[in-house]
Amino acid sequence: MTILVTGGAGYIGSHCVRQLIAAGQKVCVIDNLSRGHREAVPPQASFFQIDLLDTEQLTDIMKSQRIEKVIHFAALAYVGESVENPLPYYSNNTAGTISLLRAMRQSRVSQIVFSSSCATYGIPASIPVTEDSPQTPINPYGWSKLFIEQMLIDCAHSYPNFGFIGLRYFNVAGCTHDGALGEDHNPETHLIPNCLKTALGQQSQMTILGNDYPTADGTCIRDYIHVDDICAAHLLALDALTPEAQRFYNIGLGHGYSVLEVIKTAERVTGCEIPIEYHPRRPGDPPVLAASNEKISRELGWSPRYTSLEEIIRSAWNWFQTHPHGYEHKTGSHTGNEPKDHS
Ligand code: UDP
């Protein structure tokens, strides 16, 4: 059986490809490399640089590679960017998935694990968020994912043997334990990478996007989950995927940390001071997000291996120290902003 991984050159996709290969699966990666990195795809996987919107080529690949199941990561995933410029989100994410589903039908592939998001919940009525909470996104990224969830439900209703499992990620963070793969976004907008880039001296300070939220310290709270734990959930979902499957699961640790708590933890892990500056809120950000992971634990037997924010940030720090400029410019450890010696 060959698994097609869309977006397999991206941050989460590449970590998942690695786990699939380690588990003995045959993997075919497609990625348009608009944000992914060819270097992140291991040589054991076949690779095709194509765009999701190219239904014809997608269909050819699914047939020639004898694809049986799809794991669909490929997406644009910046909340702020989606507010500033929504159409690429609907085009790449939503229309891209229509193209993928068409190609699947044309090549008789009928099972898919889909990367959805906690952004589909909008501002949740209660925390932790359960899978049956109302879904009213407050940014185009969340809508682009919610439309896909509805398409999957409709396909399962109308097309015989169409099965799906949608995984709603909370905030994915960290890097694989041996530092071989990591997080290399351009532009980088995420909180933990930006903290670590500040610790490395690549930017002079951290910008806190809003400190007037209704939380204890006024900054947003998010549930950070290690990328390898997210990928482990995909392998379990793949096993649980049947022609009848129509399920959604949250993946998160079950509790959140504020932006200020993340920055303080990053200071402890790196031994570097991380100067901060307060800026206005970023449009599209809900104040608090934290997952109930009870359903995925109960039904798929998933549980996180990385249970502390410190461990998660340490794994990312390992990558950023050895790859201060990402995949293309791997260097030694001297950064010009060496950690203070606390001994
Ligand atoms: N954030 C921040 N400064 C940054 C990046 C992010 O204050 O440089 C905040 C952001 O407003 C949000 C939280 O950190 O409340 C997590 O943002 P991130 O972009 O990492 O993930 P998202 O929640 O958007 O998926």
Short mmCIF file of C-alpha atoms and ligand atoms in Angstrom, two decimals:
data_model
loop_
_atom_site.label_atom_id
_atom_site.label_comp_id
_atom_site.label_asym_id
_atom_site.label_seq_id
_atom_site.Cartn_x
_atom_site.Cartn_y
_atom_site.Cartn_z
CA MET A 1 0.00 0.00 0.00
CA THR A 2 1.34 3.46 -0.88
CA ILE A 3 0.28 6.50 1.10
CA LEU A 4 0.07 9.83 -0.71
CA VAL A 5 1.19 12.67 1.56
CA THR A 6 0.24 16.12 0.26
CA GLY A 7 2.42 18.87 1.67
CA GLY A 8 4.98 16.26 2.70
CA ALA A 9 7.85 18.77 2.34
CA GLY A 10 6.30 21.07 4.92
CA TYR A 11 6.87 21.24 8.66
CA ILE A 12 4.28 18.74 9.89
CA GLY A 13 4.12 16.74 6.65
CA SER A 14 7.85 16.01 6.63
CA HIS A 15 7.82 14.82 10.24
CA CYS A 16 4.91 12.54 9.38
CA VAL A 17 6.62 11.14 6.26
CA ARG A 18 9.58 10.22 8.42
CA GLN A 19 7.36 8.37 10.91
CA LEU A 20 5.51 6.58 8.11
CA ILE A 21 8.77 5.37 6.59
CA ALA A 22 10.04 4.26 10.00
CA ALA A 23 6.81 2.28 10.35
CA GLY A 24 7.53 0.49 7.07
CA GLN A 25 5.02 2.34 4.86
CA LYS A 26 5.60 3.20 1.21
CA VAL A 27 5.20 6.94 0.81
CA CYS A 28 4.67 9.27 -2.14
CA VAL A 29 4.98 13.00 -1.45
CA ILE A 30 3.49 15.81 -3.47
CA ASP A 31 4.29 19.42 -2.66
CA ASN A 32 4.40 22.61 -4.74
CA LEU A 33 7.37 23.78 -2.61
CA SER A 34 5.81 27.22 -2.23
CA ARG A 35 6.51 26.89 1.49
CA GLY A 36 7.97 23.41 1.84
CA HIS A 37 11.58 22.23 1.51
CA ARG A 38 12.75 19.51 -0.84
CA GLU A 39 15.55 18.70 1.68
CA ALA A 40 12.94 17.74 4.26
CA VAL A 41 11.71 14.79 2.18
CA PRO A 42 13.68 11.61 2.84
CA PRO A 43 15.08 9.72 -0.17
CA GLN A 44 12.93 6.67 0.62
CA ALA A 45 9.81 8.62 -0.42
CA SER A 46 8.97 9.31 -4.05
CA PHE A 47 8.52 13.03 -4.68
CA PHE A 48 6.53 15.07 -7.21
CA GLN A 49 6.59 18.86 -7.28
CA ILE A 50 3.06 19.66 -8.34
CA ASP A 51 0.26 21.91 -7.27
CA LEU A 52 -2.91 20.58 -5.69
CA LEU A 53 -4.96 22.47 -8.27
CA ASP A 54 -3.51 20.35 -11.07
CA THR A 55 -6.19 17.65 -10.95
CA GLU A 56 -5.00 15.88 -14.09
CA GLN A 57 -1.43 15.40 -12.88
CA LEU A 58 -2.66 14.45 -9.42
CA THR A 59 -4.85 11.76 -10.96
CA ASP A 60 -1.95 10.42 -13.03
CA ILE A 61 0.26 10.22 -9.94
CA MET A 62 -2.40 8.46 -7.89
CA LYS A 63 -2.83 5.87 -10.63
CA SER A 64 0.85 5.36 -11.46
CA GLN A 65 1.94 5.23 -7.80
CA ARG A 66 -0.96 2.92 -6.88
CA ILE A 67 -2.09 5.14 -4.03
CA GLU A 68 -4.46 3.60 -1.51
CA LYS A 69 -4.84 6.28 1.13
CA VAL A 70 -4.15 10.01 1.33
CA ILE A 71 -2.87 12.15 4.20
CA HIS A 72 -3.66 15.72 3.28
CA PHE A 73 -1.44 18.36 4.90
CA ALA A 74 -0.89 20.79 2.03
CA ALA A 75 -2.30 24.18 3.03
CA LEU A 76 -1.52 27.80 3.74
CA ALA A 77 -1.68 28.15 7.50
CA TYR A 78 -1.09 31.68 8.78
CA VAL A 79 -4.06 33.16 10.60
CA GLY A 80 -2.86 36.76 10.19
CA GLU A 81 -2.05 36.35 6.50
CA SER A 82 -5.47 34.83 5.88
CA VAL A 83 -7.13 37.96 7.29
CA GLU A 84 -4.95 40.26 5.18
CA ASN A 85 -5.32 38.23 1.99
CA PRO A 86 -8.09 35.61 2.15
CA LEU A 87 -8.37 34.47 -1.46
CA PRO A 88 -5.16 32.40 -1.58
CA TYR A 89 -6.52 30.54 1.46
CA TYR A 90 -9.76 29.64 -0.27
CA SER A 91 -7.94 28.85 -3.49
CA ASN A 92 -5.05 26.82 -2.12
CA ASN A 93 -6.83 25.18 0.81
CA THR A 94 -10.47 24.82 -0.18
CA ALA A 95 -10.30 24.70 -4.00
CA GLY A 96 -7.06 22.69 -3.75
CA THR A 97 -8.92 20.07 -1.73
CA ILE A 98 -11.77 19.96 -4.27
CA SER A 99 -9.13 19.17 -6.88
CA LEU A 100 -7.59 16.50 -4.64
CA LEU A 101 -10.98 14.89 -3.97
CA ARG A 102 -11.74 14.89 -7.72
CA ALA A 103 -8.42 13.21 -8.45
CA MET A 104 -9.15 10.66 -5.72
CA ARG A 105 -12.50 9.84 -7.32
CA GLN A 106 -10.99 9.55 -10.77
CA SER A 107 -8.36 7.14 -9.49
CA ARG A 108 -10.68 5.26 -7.13
CA VAL A 109 -8.87 6.33 -3.96
CA SER A 110 -11.48 6.77 -1.27
CA GLN A 111 -9.80 7.19 2.10
CA ILE A 112 -8.26 10.32 3.50
CA VAL A 113 -6.81 11.68 6.74
CA PHE A 114 -7.26 15.45 6.72
CA SER A 115 -5.36 18.17 8.64
CA SER A 116 -8.01 20.40 10.09
CA SER A 117 -7.60 23.01 12.75
CA CYS A 118 -8.81 24.40 16.06
CA ALA A 119 -9.31 27.60 14.04
CA THR A 120 -12.62 26.06 12.91
CA TYR A 121 -14.00 26.62 16.44
CA GLY A 122 -13.59 30.41 16.39
CA ILE A 123 -14.04 31.72 19.93
CA PRO A 124 -15.07 28.60 21.84
CA ALA A 125 -17.92 28.83 24.33
CA SER A 126 -16.04 26.68 26.82
CA ILE A 127 -12.50 25.36 27.42
CA PRO A 128 -11.28 22.69 26.90
CA VAL A 129 -12.91 22.47 23.48
CA THR A 130 -14.65 19.20 22.61
CA GLU A 131 -15.22 18.01 19.06
CA ASP A 132 -18.95 18.74 19.18
CA SER A 133 -18.43 22.41 20.14
CA PRO A 134 -20.03 24.88 17.69
CA GLN A 135 -17.76 25.79 14.78
CA THR A 136 -17.86 29.47 13.87
CA PRO A 137 -14.42 30.51 12.62
CA ILE A 138 -13.26 34.10 13.08
CA ASN A 139 -10.66 34.12 10.30
CA PRO A 140 -10.51 32.97 6.65
CA TYR A 141 -7.97 30.25 7.49
CA GLY A 142 -10.49 28.65 9.85
CA TRP A 143 -13.28 28.97 7.26
CA SER A 144 -11.10 27.46 4.54
CA LYS A 145 -10.64 24.38 6.76
CA LEU A 146 -14.27 24.22 7.92
CA PHE A 147 -15.50 24.22 4.30
CA ILE A 148 -13.25 21.21 3.69
CA GLU A 149 -14.66 19.41 6.73
CA GLN A 150 -18.16 19.91 5.29
CA MET A 151 -17.03 18.64 1.87
CA LEU A 152 -15.67 15.49 3.49
CA ILE A 153 -18.95 14.91 5.32
CA ASP A 154 -20.89 15.40 2.07
CA CYS A 155 -18.57 13.10 0.09
CA ALA A 156 -18.95 10.39 2.74
CA HIS A 157 -22.72 10.80 2.52
CA SER A 158 -22.88 10.55 -1.26
CA TYR A 159 -19.96 8.42 -2.44
CA PRO A 160 -19.90 4.74 -1.47
CA ASN A 161 -16.81 3.66 0.49
CA PHE A 162 -15.55 7.22 1.00
CA GLY A 163 -14.02 7.31 4.49
CA PHE A 164 -12.27 10.15 6.28
CA ILE A 165 -10.71 11.11 9.58
CA GLY A 166 -10.20 14.83 10.22
CA LEU A 167 -7.65 15.83 12.84
CA ARG A 168 -8.11 19.26 14.35
CA TYR A 169 -4.68 20.44 15.41
CA PHE A 170 -4.17 22.95 18.15
CA ASN A 171 -0.75 24.74 18.13
CA VAL A 172 1.88 22.46 16.66
CA ALA A 173 5.41 23.07 17.93
CA GLY A 174 8.81 21.47 18.46
CA CYS A 175 11.05 19.44 16.19
CA THR A 176 11.98 15.79 15.92
CA HIS A 177 14.20 14.50 18.75
CA ASP A 178 17.43 14.06 16.74
CA GLY A 179 17.21 17.51 15.16
CA ALA A 180 17.10 16.12 11.61
CA LEU A 181 13.89 17.90 10.71
CA GLY A 182 12.57 21.20 11.90
CA GLU A 183 10.49 24.26 11.43
CA ASP A 184 11.59 26.56 8.60
CA HIS A 185 8.90 29.01 7.58
CA ASN A 186 9.36 32.06 5.43
CA PRO A 187 7.95 34.36 6.61
CA GLU A 188 8.05 33.09 10.18
CA THR A 189 5.04 34.29 12.15
CA HIS A 190 4.71 31.63 14.85
CA LEU A 191 5.34 32.37 18.48
CA ILE A 192 7.87 29.70 19.49
CA PRO A 193 10.14 30.00 16.41
CA ASN A 194 10.13 33.78 16.79
CA CYS A 195 11.13 33.47 20.47
CA LEU A 196 14.02 31.21 19.47
CA LYS A 197 15.09 33.50 16.64
CA THR A 198 15.17 36.33 19.16
CA ALA A 199 17.26 34.18 21.49
CA LEU A 200 19.65 33.56 18.58
CA GLY A 201 19.96 37.31 18.04
CA GLN A 202 18.30 37.19 14.61
CA GLN A 203 15.74 39.74 15.73
CA SER A 204 16.12 42.26 18.51
CA GLN A 205 12.86 41.59 20.35
CA MET A 206 9.66 39.60 20.53
CA THR A 207 6.47 41.29 19.58
CA ILE A 208 3.51 40.38 21.80
CA LEU A 209 0.39 40.75 19.72
CA GLY A 210 -2.07 42.03 22.28
CA ASN A 211 -2.01 42.17 26.09
CA ASP A 212 -5.61 43.22 26.64
CA TYR A 213 -7.23 39.80 26.23
CA PRO A 214 -9.53 38.46 28.99
CA THR A 215 -6.81 36.16 30.39
CA ALA A 216 -4.80 36.30 33.64
CA ASP A 217 -1.82 38.17 32.10
CA GLY A 218 -3.76 39.69 29.18
CA THR A 219 -2.01 37.63 26.47
CA CYS A 220 -3.55 34.84 24.35
CA ILE A 221 -3.56 31.26 25.58
CA ARG A 222 -2.81 28.37 23.22
CA ASP A 223 -2.42 24.59 23.57
CA TYR A 224 1.04 23.65 22.24
CA ILE A 225 1.45 20.07 21.04
CA HIS A 226 4.67 18.44 19.84
CA VAL A 227 4.88 17.75 16.11
CA ASP A 228 5.90 14.10 16.67
CA ASP A 229 2.80 13.58 18.82
CA ILE A 230 0.65 15.06 16.04
CA CYS A 231 2.28 12.67 13.56
CA ALA A 232 1.76 9.68 15.85
CA ALA A 233 -1.95 10.53 15.79
CA HIS A 234 -1.86 10.36 11.96
CA LEU A 235 -0.45 6.86 12.04
CA LEU A 236 -3.20 5.79 14.43
CA ALA A 237 -5.79 7.51 12.23
CA LEU A 238 -4.45 5.71 9.17
CA ASP A 239 -4.97 2.38 10.94
CA ALA A 240 -8.47 3.38 12.01
CA LEU A 241 -9.41 4.63 8.53
CA THR A 242 -12.11 2.46 6.97
CA PRO A 243 -14.60 3.05 4.16
CA GLU A 244 -17.18 3.84 6.86
CA ALA A 245 -15.01 6.27 8.88
CA GLN A 246 -16.46 9.77 9.32
CA ARG A 247 -14.73 11.15 12.37
CA PHE A 248 -13.09 14.26 13.72
CA TYR A 249 -10.60 14.39 16.57
CA ASN A 250 -8.89 17.23 18.42
CA ILE A 251 -5.17 16.90 19.03
CA GLY A 252 -3.73 18.97 21.84
CA LEU A 253 -2.21 18.57 25.28
CA GLY A 254 -5.44 19.59 26.99
CA HIS A 255 -4.21 22.79 28.58
CA GLY A 256 -2.80 26.06 27.38
CA TYR A 257 -0.04 28.57 28.05
CA SER A 258 -0.13 32.32 27.61
CA VAL A 259 2.18 34.13 25.19
CA LEU A 260 4.09 35.53 28.18
CA GLU A 261 4.44 32.05 29.72
CA VAL A 262 5.84 30.74 26.42
CA ILE A 263 8.38 33.56 26.28
CA LYS A 264 9.46 32.97 29.90
CA THR A 265 9.83 29.23 29.22
CA ALA A 266 11.87 29.96 26.10
CA GLU A 267 14.17 32.17 28.21
CA ARG A 268 14.69 29.30 30.66
CA VAL A 269 15.37 26.75 27.91
CA THR A 270 17.75 28.95 25.91
CA GLY A 271 19.38 30.77 28.81
CA CYS A 272 18.94 33.98 26.79
CA GLU A 273 17.00 37.08 27.66
CA ILE A 274 14.15 37.65 25.20
CA PRO A 275 13.22 41.35 25.13
CA ILE A 276 9.54 42.04 24.47
CA GLU A 277 7.48 44.81 22.98
CA TYR A 278 3.70 45.05 23.12
CA HIS A 279 1.78 45.58 19.90
CA PRO A 280 -1.97 45.67 19.18
CA ARG A 281 -3.93 42.45 18.76
CA ARG A 282 -3.57 40.48 15.53
CA PRO A 283 -7.00 40.31 13.81
CA GLY A 284 -8.40 36.79 13.76
CA ASP A 285 -6.86 35.62 17.08
CA PRO A 286 -9.25 34.04 19.62
CA PRO A 287 -8.27 34.76 23.26
CA VAL A 288 -8.06 31.15 24.51
CA LEU A 289 -7.78 27.77 22.76
CA ALA A 290 -7.16 24.45 24.50
CA ALA A 291 -8.25 21.00 23.36
CA SER A 292 -10.14 18.27 25.03
CA ASN A 293 -8.16 15.24 23.82
CA GLU A 294 -10.44 12.76 25.54
CA LYS A 295 -12.03 11.44 22.32
CA ILE A 296 -8.80 10.62 20.49
CA SER A 297 -7.36 9.05 23.66
CA ARG A 298 -10.43 6.89 24.14
CA GLU A 299 -11.08 5.88 20.52
CA LEU A 300 -7.57 5.73 18.99
CA GLY A 301 -5.49 5.13 22.12
CA TRP A 302 -3.44 8.29 21.46
CA SER A 303 -1.52 10.01 24.22
CA PRO A 304 1.20 12.65 23.98
CA ARG A 305 4.83 11.73 24.69
CA TYR A 306 5.85 15.36 25.13
CA THR A 307 3.81 16.65 28.02
CA SER A 308 5.66 19.78 29.08
CA LEU A 309 6.07 23.06 27.24
CA GLU A 310 9.72 23.08 28.28
CA GLU A 311 10.42 19.76 26.52
CA ILE A 312 8.62 20.96 23.40
CA ILE A 313 10.59 24.21 23.27
CA ARG A 314 13.86 22.38 23.98
CA SER A 315 13.32 20.14 20.96
CA ALA A 316 12.76 23.22 18.78
CA TRP A 317 15.80 24.96 20.27
CA ASN A 318 17.92 21.96 19.29
CA TRP A 319 16.90 22.52 15.65
CA PHE A 320 17.24 26.31 15.65
CA GLN A 321 20.74 26.16 17.13
CA THR A 322 21.99 23.75 14.48
CA HIS A 323 19.95 25.29 11.62
CA PRO A 324 19.86 29.02 12.46
CA HIS A 325 18.86 29.83 8.89
CA GLY A 326 16.73 26.79 8.21
CA TYR A 327 17.36 23.97 5.77
CA GLU A 328 19.49 25.83 3.27
CA HIS A 329 22.14 27.26 5.54
CA LYS A 330 22.94 24.71 8.18
CA THR A 331 25.93 25.91 10.23
CA GLY A 332 27.79 25.34 13.46
CA SER A 333 26.59 26.64 16.77
CA HIS A 334 28.13 30.14 16.99
CA THR A 335 25.36 32.69 16.72
CA GLY A 336 26.69 35.88 18.25
CA ASN A 337 24.10 35.68 21.05
CA GLU A 338 25.36 32.74 23.03
CA PRO A 339 23.32 31.50 26.00
CA LYS A 340 24.26 32.92 29.38
CA ASP A 341 26.08 30.53 31.68
CA HIS A 342 23.74 29.92 34.63
CA SER A 343 25.97 27.37 36.35
N1 UDP B 1 2.05 35.71 18.81
C1 UDP B 1 2.71 36.81 19.36
N2 UDP B 1 3.88 37.22 18.76
C2 UDP B 1 4.41 36.58 17.68
C3 UDP B 1 3.73 35.46 17.16
C4 UDP B 1 2.55 35.05 17.76
O1 UDP B 1 2.26 37.42 20.34
O2 UDP B 1 5.47 36.98 17.19
C5 UDP B 1 0.80 35.25 19.46
C6 UDP B 1 -0.39 35.17 18.51
O3 UDP B 1 -1.07 36.41 18.49
C7 UDP B 1 -1.19 34.04 19.16
C8 UDP B 1 -0.14 33.13 19.76
O4 UDP B 1 1.04 33.91 19.88
O5 UDP B 1 -1.98 34.55 20.21
C9 UDP B 1 0.17 31.91 18.90
O6 UDP B 1 0.39 32.37 17.59
P1 UDP B 1 1.01 31.46 16.45
O7 UDP B 1 1.16 32.35 15.24
O8 UDP B 1 2.23 30.77 16.96
O9 UDP B 1 -0.07 30.33 16.19
P2 UDP B 1 -1.62 30.43 15.78
O10 UDP B 1 -2.36 30.42 17.10
O11 UDP B 1 -1.83 31.67 15.00
O12 UDP B 1 -1.85 29.22 14.98
#
